[in-house]
Coordinates of C-alpha atoms in Angstrom, one line a residue:
M884 CA -12.5 -143.3 28.8
I885 CA -11.5 -140.9 26.0
K886 CA -14.7 -139.6 26.2
H887 CA -15.1 -139.0 29.4
Q888 CA -15.8 -135.0 30.3
C889 CA -12.8 -134.7 32.3
S890 CA -10.3 -135.9 29.7
N891 CA -11.9 -133.4 27.6
A892 CA -11.1 -130.9 29.9
N893 CA -7.6 -131.7 30.5
S894 CA -7.2 -132.0 26.7
S895 CA -8.5 -128.2 26.0
G896 CA -6.6 -127.3 29.2
I897 CA -3.1 -128.0 27.7
E898 CA -4.2 -126.6 24.4
N899 CA -5.0 -123.6 26.2
H900 CA -1.4 -123.3 28.2
S901 CA 0.8 -124.3 24.9
V902 CA -1.0 -121.4 23.4
Q903 CA 0.2 -119.0 26.0
Q904 CA 3.7 -120.2 25.8
T905 CA 4.5 -118.8 22.4
I906 CA 7.7 -117.6 20.8
D907 CA 6.5 -114.3 20.9
K908 CA 6.7 -113.9 24.2
F909 CA 10.3 -114.7 24.6
V910 CA 11.2 -112.9 21.1
G911 CA 9.3 -109.7 21.7
K912 CA 7.2 -107.9 19.5
Q913 CA 7.5 -104.5 18.2
I914 CA 4.5 -102.5 18.9
I915 CA 3.1 -99.8 16.6
V916 CA 1.8 -97.0 18.3
H917 CA -1.2 -95.4 17.1
K918 CA -0.8 -92.2 15.0
H919 CA -2.7 -89.6 17.5
D920 CA -1.3 -91.0 20.5
R921 CA 2.1 -90.1 18.9
E922 CA 1.1 -86.6 17.4
K923 CA 0.1 -85.9 21.2
L924 CA 3.0 -86.3 22.2
K925 CA 4.7 -84.6 20.0
E926 CA 2.8 -81.4 21.0
K927 CA 3.5 -82.4 24.1
I928 CA 7.3 -82.0 23.8
V929 CA 7.1 -79.2 20.9
C930 CA 5.2 -77.4 24.0
W931 CA 8.1 -78.2 26.7
S932 CA 10.7 -77.2 24.4
C933 CA 9.4 -73.5 23.7
S934 CA 7.9 -72.8 26.8
S935 CA 11.6 -74.0 28.7
I936 CA 13.7 -72.7 26.1
R937 CA 15.4 -76.0 25.8
P938 CA 17.5 -77.0 22.9
F939 CA 15.6 -79.2 19.9
T940 CA 18.5 -81.5 20.3
V941 CA 17.7 -82.3 24.1
V942 CA 15.2 -85.3 22.4
E943 CA 18.4 -86.6 20.7
D944 CA 20.1 -87.0 24.3
S945 CA 21.0 -90.4 25.3
G946 CA 19.9 -89.4 29.2
F947 CA 17.0 -88.2 27.8
I948 CA 15.9 -91.6 26.0
N949 CA 17.0 -93.5 29.1
I950 CA 14.1 -91.5 31.2
M951 CA 11.7 -91.8 28.6
K952 CA 12.2 -96.0 28.3
E953 CA 11.5 -96.3 32.0
A954 CA 8.5 -93.9 32.1
I955 CA 7.3 -95.7 29.2
I956 CA 8.0 -99.5 31.0
L957 CA 6.5 -98.3 34.2
G958 CA 3.5 -96.2 32.8
S959 CA 2.9 -97.4 29.2
K960 CA -0.5 -98.5 28.5
Y961 CA 1.3 -100.6 25.8
G962 CA 3.5 -102.4 28.1
G963 CA 6.3 -104.8 26.7
D964 CA 9.6 -103.6 25.1
L965 CA 8.3 -100.4 23.2
N966 CA 11.0 -99.6 20.4
I967 CA 11.3 -94.8 22.1
E968 CA 12.8 -93.8 18.9
S969 CA 9.7 -94.9 17.1
V970 CA 7.6 -92.5 19.1
I971 CA 10.3 -89.8 20.1
P972 CA 10.9 -87.3 17.5
T973 CA 13.7 -86.2 16.1
A974 CA 15.3 -82.6 16.6
K975 CA 13.9 -81.8 13.1
T976 CA 10.6 -82.8 13.4
V977 CA 10.4 -80.8 16.9
A978 CA 11.5 -77.9 14.9
N979 CA 9.0 -78.1 12.2
N980 CA 6.1 -78.4 14.5
V981 CA 6.5 -75.3 16.0
R982 CA 5.3 -73.7 12.9
H983 CA 2.4 -75.8 12.9
L984 CA 1.6 -75.5 16.3
A985 CA 2.3 -71.4 16.4
E986 CA 0.1 -71.4 12.9
D987 CA -3.0 -73.1 15.3
Y988 CA -2.3 -70.6 18.0
R989 CA -2.7 -67.8 16.0
R990 CA -5.6 -69.0 14.3
K991 CA -7.4 -69.5 17.0
L992 CA -5.9 -66.4 18.8
K993 CA -7.3 -64.1 15.8
S994 CA -11.1 -63.8 16.5
T995 CA -10.4 -62.8 20.6
L996 CA -8.2 -60.3 18.9
I997 CA -10.4 -59.1 16.7
C998 CA -13.0 -59.2 19.1
Q999 CA -10.6 -56.9 21.8
A1000 CA -10.0 -54.7 19.1
E1001 CA -13.2 -53.7 18.6
A1002 CA -14.0 -53.1 22.3
R1003 CA -11.1 -50.7 21.8
C1004 CA -9.4 -52.6 24.6
L1005 CA -6.0 -54.3 22.4
N1006 CA -2.8 -52.4 22.9
I1007 CA 0.1 -53.5 21.0
I1008 CA 3.7 -52.4 22.3
P1009 CA 6.4 -52.4 20.2
D1010 CA 10.6 -52.4 20.2
L1011 CA 13.7 -53.0 19.0
W1012 CA 16.6 -55.0 19.8
S1013 CA 20.0 -56.8 18.2
D1014 CA 21.0 -60.2 18.4
K1015 CA 24.8 -60.1 19.6
H1016 CA 26.0 -62.9 18.1
R1017 CA 24.7 -62.7 14.5
K1018 CA 24.1 -58.9 14.6
I1019 CA 20.6 -59.5 13.5
S1020 CA 18.0 -56.4 14.7
Y1021 CA 14.9 -58.1 15.7
I1022 CA 11.1 -56.1 15.7
G1023 CA 9.2 -57.4 18.8
L1024 CA 5.3 -56.6 18.9
T1025 CA 3.4 -57.2 22.5
C1026 CA -0.5 -57.5 22.9
A1027 CA -1.9 -56.7 25.8
F1028 CA -5.6 -56.3 26.8
V1029 CA -8.4 -57.0 29.9
N1030 CA -11.1 -59.4 28.7
T1031 CA -14.8 -59.3 30.0
S1032 CA -13.5 -61.2 33.1
C1033 CA -11.2 -58.5 33.9
Q1034 CA -8.1 -60.5 33.5
L1035 CA -5.3 -58.8 32.1
I1036 CA -3.4 -61.1 29.4
V1037 CA -0.5 -60.0 27.8
I1038 CA 0.7 -61.8 24.6
D1039 CA 3.7 -62.1 22.6
L1040 CA 2.6 -61.8 19.0
C1041 CA 5.4 -61.2 16.9
C1042 CA 9.6 -60.7 17.1
G1043 CA 10.6 -60.6 13.5
E1044 CA 13.6 -59.9 11.9
Y1045 CA 14.0 -55.7 10.7
D1046 CA 16.7 -54.7 8.5
D1047 CA 16.3 -50.9 8.9
M1048 CA 18.3 -50.1 11.4
D1049 CA 20.1 -51.2 14.1
K1050 CA 19.5 -50.7 17.9
T1051 CA 21.8 -50.9 21.5
G1052 CA 20.8 -50.5 25.1
R1053 CA 22.9 -47.7 26.3
S1054 CA 22.5 -46.4 30.0
V1055 CA 21.4 -42.7 30.1
F1056 CA 21.5 -41.9 33.4
L1057 CA 24.9 -41.3 35.8
D1058 CA 25.5 -43.3 38.9
L1059 CA 24.3 -41.0 41.5
V1060 CA 23.3 -43.2 44.0
H1061 CA 21.5 -40.8 46.6
L1062 CA 19.4 -39.5 44.3
L1063 CA 18.5 -42.3 41.8
E1064 CA 17.5 -45.3 44.2
T1065 CA 13.7 -44.2 44.3
F1066 CA 14.3 -44.5 40.8
Q1067 CA 14.6 -48.0 40.4
D1068 CA 12.0 -48.6 43.4
V1069 CA 9.3 -47.0 40.8
F1070 CA 10.5 -48.7 38.3
K1071 CA 10.3 -52.0 39.4
L1072 CA 7.2 -51.1 41.1
I1073 CA 5.6 -50.3 37.8
Q1074 CA 7.1 -52.7 35.6
T1075 CA 6.5 -55.7 38.3
G1076 CA 3.6 -58.0 38.7
D1077 CA 0.3 -59.0 36.6
R1078 CA -1.6 -56.1 37.2
P1079 CA -2.4 -53.3 35.0
T1080 CA -0.1 -50.3 35.6
L1081 CA -1.4 -47.6 33.4
H1082 CA -2.3 -46.0 37.2
M1083 CA 1.2 -46.5 38.5
V1084 CA 2.4 -43.7 36.5
Y1085 CA 0.0 -41.4 38.6
V1086 CA 1.5 -42.8 42.1
G1087 CA 5.3 -42.8 40.8
M1088 CA 5.5 -39.5 39.6
N1089 CA 4.2 -38.9 42.8
K1090 CA 6.4 -40.5 44.4
L1091 CA 9.7 -38.9 42.3
K1092 CA 8.0 -35.6 43.3
L1093 CA 8.1 -35.9 46.9
H1094 CA 11.8 -37.6 46.2
L1095 CA 12.9 -34.6 44.7
D1096 CA 11.7 -32.4 46.5
G1097 CA 12.7 -34.0 49.9
K1098 CA 9.2 -34.6 51.2
D1099 CA 9.3 -38.1 50.9
I1100 CA 8.6 -40.0 54.3
D1101 CA 9.7 -43.9 55.0
T1102 CA 7.3 -46.6 56.2
N1103 CA 7.4 -45.4 59.3
G1104 CA 5.8 -42.2 58.2
D1105 CA 9.1 -40.0 59.3
L1106 CA 10.7 -37.6 56.8
I1107 CA 13.5 -38.7 54.7
L1108 CA 16.0 -36.2 54.5
I1109 CA 17.6 -36.0 50.9
D1110 CA 21.3 -35.8 52.0
D1111 CA 20.9 -38.8 54.8
R1112 CA 19.1 -41.7 52.7
H1113 CA 21.8 -44.7 53.5
E1114 CA 23.0 -45.6 56.8
D1115 CA 26.3 -45.7 55.9
N1116 CA 27.1 -42.5 54.1
F1117 CA 30.0 -41.9 54.8
V1118 CA 31.4 -39.3 52.1
L1119 CA 28.4 -37.1 53.9
K1120 CA 29.4 -37.0 56.5
L1121 CA 33.4 -36.1 56.1
C1122 CA 32.0 -33.2 53.6
S1123 CA 31.1 -30.7 56.1
H1124 CA 31.5 -28.1 53.7
E1125 CA 28.7 -26.1 52.0
F1126 CA 29.5 -26.7 49.2
C1127 CA 29.4 -30.7 49.3
F1128 CA 25.3 -30.4 50.2
L1129 CA 25.1 -27.4 47.2
G1130 CA 26.5 -30.0 44.9
I1131 CA 24.0 -32.8 45.6
D1132 CA 20.9 -30.0 45.7
F1133 CA 22.0 -28.6 42.1
Y1134 CA 22.3 -32.5 40.6
R1135 CA 18.4 -33.2 42.2
Q1136 CA 17.1 -29.7 41.3
R1137 CA 18.6 -31.1 37.6
I1138 CA 16.8 -34.0 37.8
K1139 CA 14.2 -32.4 39.1
Q1140 CA 13.7 -30.0 36.0
L1141 CA 14.6 -32.5 33.6
L1142 CA 12.1 -35.0 34.5
F1143 CA 9.4 -32.8 34.7
L1144 CA 10.5 -31.2 31.6
M1145 CA 10.4 -34.8 30.0
F1146 CA 7.3 -36.4 30.9
H1147 CA 3.7 -34.8 31.3
F1148 CA 0.5 -36.5 33.0
D1149 CA -1.4 -37.9 29.8
K1150 CA -5.6 -37.4 30.5
K1151 CA -5.4 -41.1 30.1
H1152 CA -2.7 -41.9 33.2
L1153 CA -4.8 -39.8 35.6
A1154 CA -8.2 -41.4 34.5
A1155 CA -6.7 -44.8 35.1
A1156 CA -5.7 -43.6 39.0
L1157 CA -9.2 -42.2 38.5
L1158 CA -10.8 -45.1 37.9
H1159 CA -8.4 -47.0 40.9
P1160 CA -10.6 -47.3 44.2
Q1161 CA -7.5 -46.5 46.1
Y1162 CA -6.4 -43.3 44.0
R1163 CA -10.0 -41.8 42.9
K1164 CA -9.9 -39.0 45.2
L1165 CA -6.7 -37.8 43.1
S1166 CA -5.9 -36.3 46.0
F1167 CA -1.9 -35.8 44.5
I1168 CA -3.3 -33.1 41.9
D1169 CA -4.2 -29.2 41.3
D1170 CA -8.2 -29.1 41.3
Y1171 CA -7.6 -27.8 38.0
K1172 CA -5.9 -31.2 36.9
R1173 CA -8.3 -33.1 38.7
S1174 CA -11.6 -31.0 37.6
E1175 CA -10.0 -31.5 33.6
T1176 CA -9.9 -35.6 34.5
H1177 CA -13.8 -35.8 35.9
I1178 CA -14.7 -34.1 32.4
Y1179 CA -12.7 -36.3 30.3
V1180 CA -13.8 -39.3 31.8
Q1181 CA -17.6 -38.2 31.4
Q1182 CA -16.5 -37.1 27.6
L1183 CA -15.8 -40.7 27.6
I1184 CA -18.4 -42.5 29.1
T1185 CA -20.6 -40.1 26.9
E1186 CA -18.8 -41.6 23.8
L1187 CA -18.9 -45.1 24.7
R1188 CA -22.9 -44.3 25.7
D1189 CA -23.6 -43.4 21.7
C1190 CA -21.4 -45.9 20.2
Q1191 CA -23.8 -48.2 21.8
S1192 CA -27.0 -46.7 21.0
G1193 CA -25.6 -46.7 17.8
Q1194 CA -24.8 -50.3 17.5
Q1195 CA -28.5 -50.9 19.3
Q1196 CA -30.2 -48.7 16.1
M1197 CA -28.4 -50.2 13.5
E1198 CA -29.2 -53.8 14.6
S1199 CA -32.3 -52.6 14.8
I1200 CA -32.4 -51.2 11.1
A1201 CA -31.1 -54.1 10.0
A1202 CA -34.0 -56.9 11.9
S1203 CA -36.7 -54.3 10.6
S1204 CA -38.6 -55.1 8.2
E1205 CA -39.6 -51.6 7.1
P1206 CA -38.3 -50.1 4.4
L1207 CA -35.1 -47.4 5.2
K1208 CA -36.1 -44.8 3.1
K1209 CA -39.6 -43.0 2.7
K1210 CA -40.6 -41.4 -0.6
H1211 CA -42.0 -37.8 -0.9
K1212 CA -44.1 -36.4 -2.8
T1213 CA -42.6 -32.6 -2.9
I1214 CA -39.1 -30.8 -1.8
E1215 CA -41.4 -29.9 1.4
E1216 CA -42.1 -33.1 2.5
Q1217 CA -38.7 -34.3 2.2
F1218 CA -37.1 -32.6 5.2
I1219 CA -40.5 -32.6 7.4
D1220 CA -39.1 -33.9 10.8
P1221 CA -40.3 -38.0 11.5
E1222 CA -43.0 -38.6 13.9
D1223 CA -42.0 -40.0 17.2
A1224 CA -42.3 -43.4 17.7
D1225 CA -43.2 -43.2 21.6
N1226 CA -44.2 -39.4 23.3
D1227 CA -42.0 -40.6 26.0
T1228 CA -39.2 -41.5 23.9
F1229 CA -37.3 -38.3 25.0
S1230 CA -37.7 -38.5 28.5
S1231 CA -36.8 -42.0 28.6
D1232 CA -33.4 -41.2 26.3
S1233 CA -32.7 -38.2 28.8
T1234 CA -33.1 -40.2 32.1
S1235 CA -30.9 -42.8 30.6
T1236 CA -28.8 -40.4 29.4
R1237 CA -28.3 -39.1 32.9
N1238 CA -28.1 -42.1 34.6
Q1239 CA -25.0 -43.3 32.6
V1240 CA -22.7 -39.9 33.1
D1241 CA -23.7 -39.9 36.6
E1242 CA -22.1 -43.1 36.8
L1243 CA -18.9 -41.5 37.5
N1244 CA -20.7 -39.1 40.3
I1245 CA -22.3 -42.8 42.2
Y1246 CA -18.7 -43.9 42.2
L1247 CA -17.0 -41.1 43.5
K1248 CA -19.4 -41.4 46.5
M1249 CA -19.9 -44.6 47.0
S1250 CA -18.1 -46.6 50.3
I1251 CA -15.3 -49.1 49.0
D1252 CA -15.2 -52.8 50.6
D1253 CA -12.2 -53.5 52.0
K1254 CA -11.9 -56.4 50.2
F1255 CA -11.5 -53.9 46.7
K1256 CA -8.8 -52.2 48.2
A1257 CA -5.9 -53.8 46.7
P1258 CA -2.8 -53.0 44.4
N1259 CA -5.1 -54.5 41.4
P1260 CA -8.8 -52.4 40.3
L1261 CA -9.3 -55.6 37.8
P1262 CA -11.6 -57.4 40.6
F1263 CA -13.5 -54.4 41.9
W1264 CA -14.7 -53.6 38.5
H1265 CA -15.4 -57.3 37.4
H1266 CA -18.0 -57.4 40.3
Y1267 CA -19.5 -53.9 39.9
Q1268 CA -19.4 -54.3 36.0
N1269 CA -23.3 -54.6 35.7
K1270 CA -24.3 -51.6 38.2
L1271 CA -21.6 -49.1 36.1
P1272 CA -21.4 -50.8 33.1
C1273 CA -20.1 -48.2 31.4
L1274 CA -17.2 -46.9 33.7
A1275 CA -16.6 -51.0 33.8
K1276 CA -15.8 -50.8 30.0
L1277 CA -14.0 -47.6 30.4
A1278 CA -11.7 -49.5 33.1
R1279 CA -11.0 -52.2 30.9
R1280 CA -10.1 -50.1 27.8
L1281 CA -7.6 -48.0 30.3
Y1282 CA -5.6 -51.3 32.1
S1283 CA -5.6 -52.5 28.5
I1284 CA -2.8 -49.6 28.6
P1285 CA 0.9 -50.8 29.7
A1286 CA 2.7 -47.9 31.1
T1287 CA 5.7 -49.1 30.1
S1288 CA 7.6 -51.7 26.8
A1289 CA 9.1 -53.9 29.7
D1290 CA 6.6 -56.6 28.2
V1291 CA 8.2 -56.7 24.7
E1292 CA 11.6 -55.9 26.5
R1293 CA 10.9 -59.5 28.6
Q1294 CA 10.4 -60.8 25.1
F1295 CA 14.1 -60.1 24.0
S1296 CA 15.4 -61.3 27.0
A1297 CA 14.1 -64.4 26.1
V1298 CA 15.5 -64.2 22.7
G1299 CA 19.0 -63.8 24.3
V1300 CA 18.5 -67.0 26.1
L1301 CA 17.2 -68.4 22.4
V1302 CA 19.9 -67.4 20.3
N1303 CA 23.5 -67.6 22.1
E1304 CA 26.8 -69.0 20.6
R1305 CA 25.3 -72.5 20.5
R1306 CA 22.4 -72.0 19.0
A1307 CA 23.4 -68.7 16.8
S1308 CA 21.9 -70.7 13.4
L1309 CA 18.0 -70.4 14.5
N1310 CA 16.2 -69.1 12.1
P1311 CA 14.5 -65.9 12.8
D1312 CA 11.0 -67.4 11.8
T1313 CA 11.6 -70.1 14.0
V1314 CA 12.5 -67.8 17.1
E1315 CA 9.5 -66.4 16.8
D1316 CA 7.3 -69.0 16.4
V1317 CA 9.0 -70.3 19.6
L1318 CA 8.6 -66.7 21.3
F1319 CA 4.9 -66.7 20.3
V1320 CA 4.1 -70.5 21.4
R1321 CA 5.9 -69.4 24.8
S1322 CA 3.9 -67.0 25.4
I1323 CA 0.8 -68.5 25.0
Q1324 CA 1.6 -71.3 27.1
K1325 CA 1.7 -68.9 29.8
A1326 CA -1.4 -67.1 29.2
L1327 CA -2.8 -70.7 29.2
M1328 CA -1.6 -71.3 32.4
K1329 CA -3.7 -68.5 33.5
N1330 CA -6.2 -68.4 31.6
P1331 CA -7.0 -72.0 30.3
N1332 CA -10.2 -70.5 27.9
L1333 CA -8.0 -67.8 26.8
L1334 CA -8.5 -69.6 23.0
S1335 CA -12.3 -70.7 23.4
D1336 CA -13.5 -67.3 24.7
N1337 CA -14.5 -64.9 22.1
C1338 CA -13.5 -62.3 24.2

């Protein structure tokens, strides 16, 4: 009976059952996580700590550890009783890996910045800020550019310690409510949003001019009286004497003089407005400035075309196997005109030149689709970059220039959150790395291919 097949089956079943009921199942066995998985988790925590500006010591909080334990129990591919302390990096490890991640991002970003600089689309905005806790001065650099996909990219490039001088912010405007609220509205319009802002200088200055001239209108098209801009204008209602209104008019005239004394339209401001489909007629400037802006844009197109032509010639010379220099027997032969390779070269070049310069006239006369009549002009130029190539490249260059230093000032706001009384001992280099990683993370959310694209 022992040799019977059923007996063998039963005995093997008993053996299998005994193998499954080992003591390891009841005692528990510590699982060692692969190095690759630990490094991946470490990077996620570094990114989270920088993006949300959280203290590094948050990883040592008992509540955070309990949450991680529950998450691993429910979703870990390893299963079992995992030693969570062997997976989560310490605060010192997170601090050390900020530098590694920042350097990795800088290395990947280097080719993109070089490409944008060669295309003359890279703009660097500096500013100074002082840490009120440790009295350390910082200099911040924010870069902005428009890539070939017509996307505006803004990155906090660095925020390093600056020893030469200290800078504190001061208010330079008096609280003249009735005159300065429009200034605040214009500032908000220019400094907020993800769209280009250089053309908004044209819009903002004309808005302030109408405001100070008393010719501004509201959303209904009704004229806004300079002395009756608020419903609850109790003071002005009581001041029936003429000197009261003369006093307000005095400040209005002085502000107007100061504004136009301190600020003048740069050619780039008007060129950026010209390249915006909604402002291309430049209706709110005089004919002389409008004509001057057209000439300036045509000059930029010609320079851009000459630069491209020069690069093509250099590439053709480098690819050619013919000798670059030709020996001459006499002095007279040295200055003989070179022979034309093609009799039609002049006519074709002149035609190409005329077509490229005429891009401006084509753009000014073309009808604009309603879908491109929007605050952001970049989708329009992305759509027409093949039909109007020179103007599209010029638009990339101009719209890479921010109208204000608001972006780098936002960087200092983040520094103020990062460096507080409880974390006043942070190294300035660590602060710089955290801000850079945070900025790259925000840019990657908008453009996931930022570090993989050359331009």
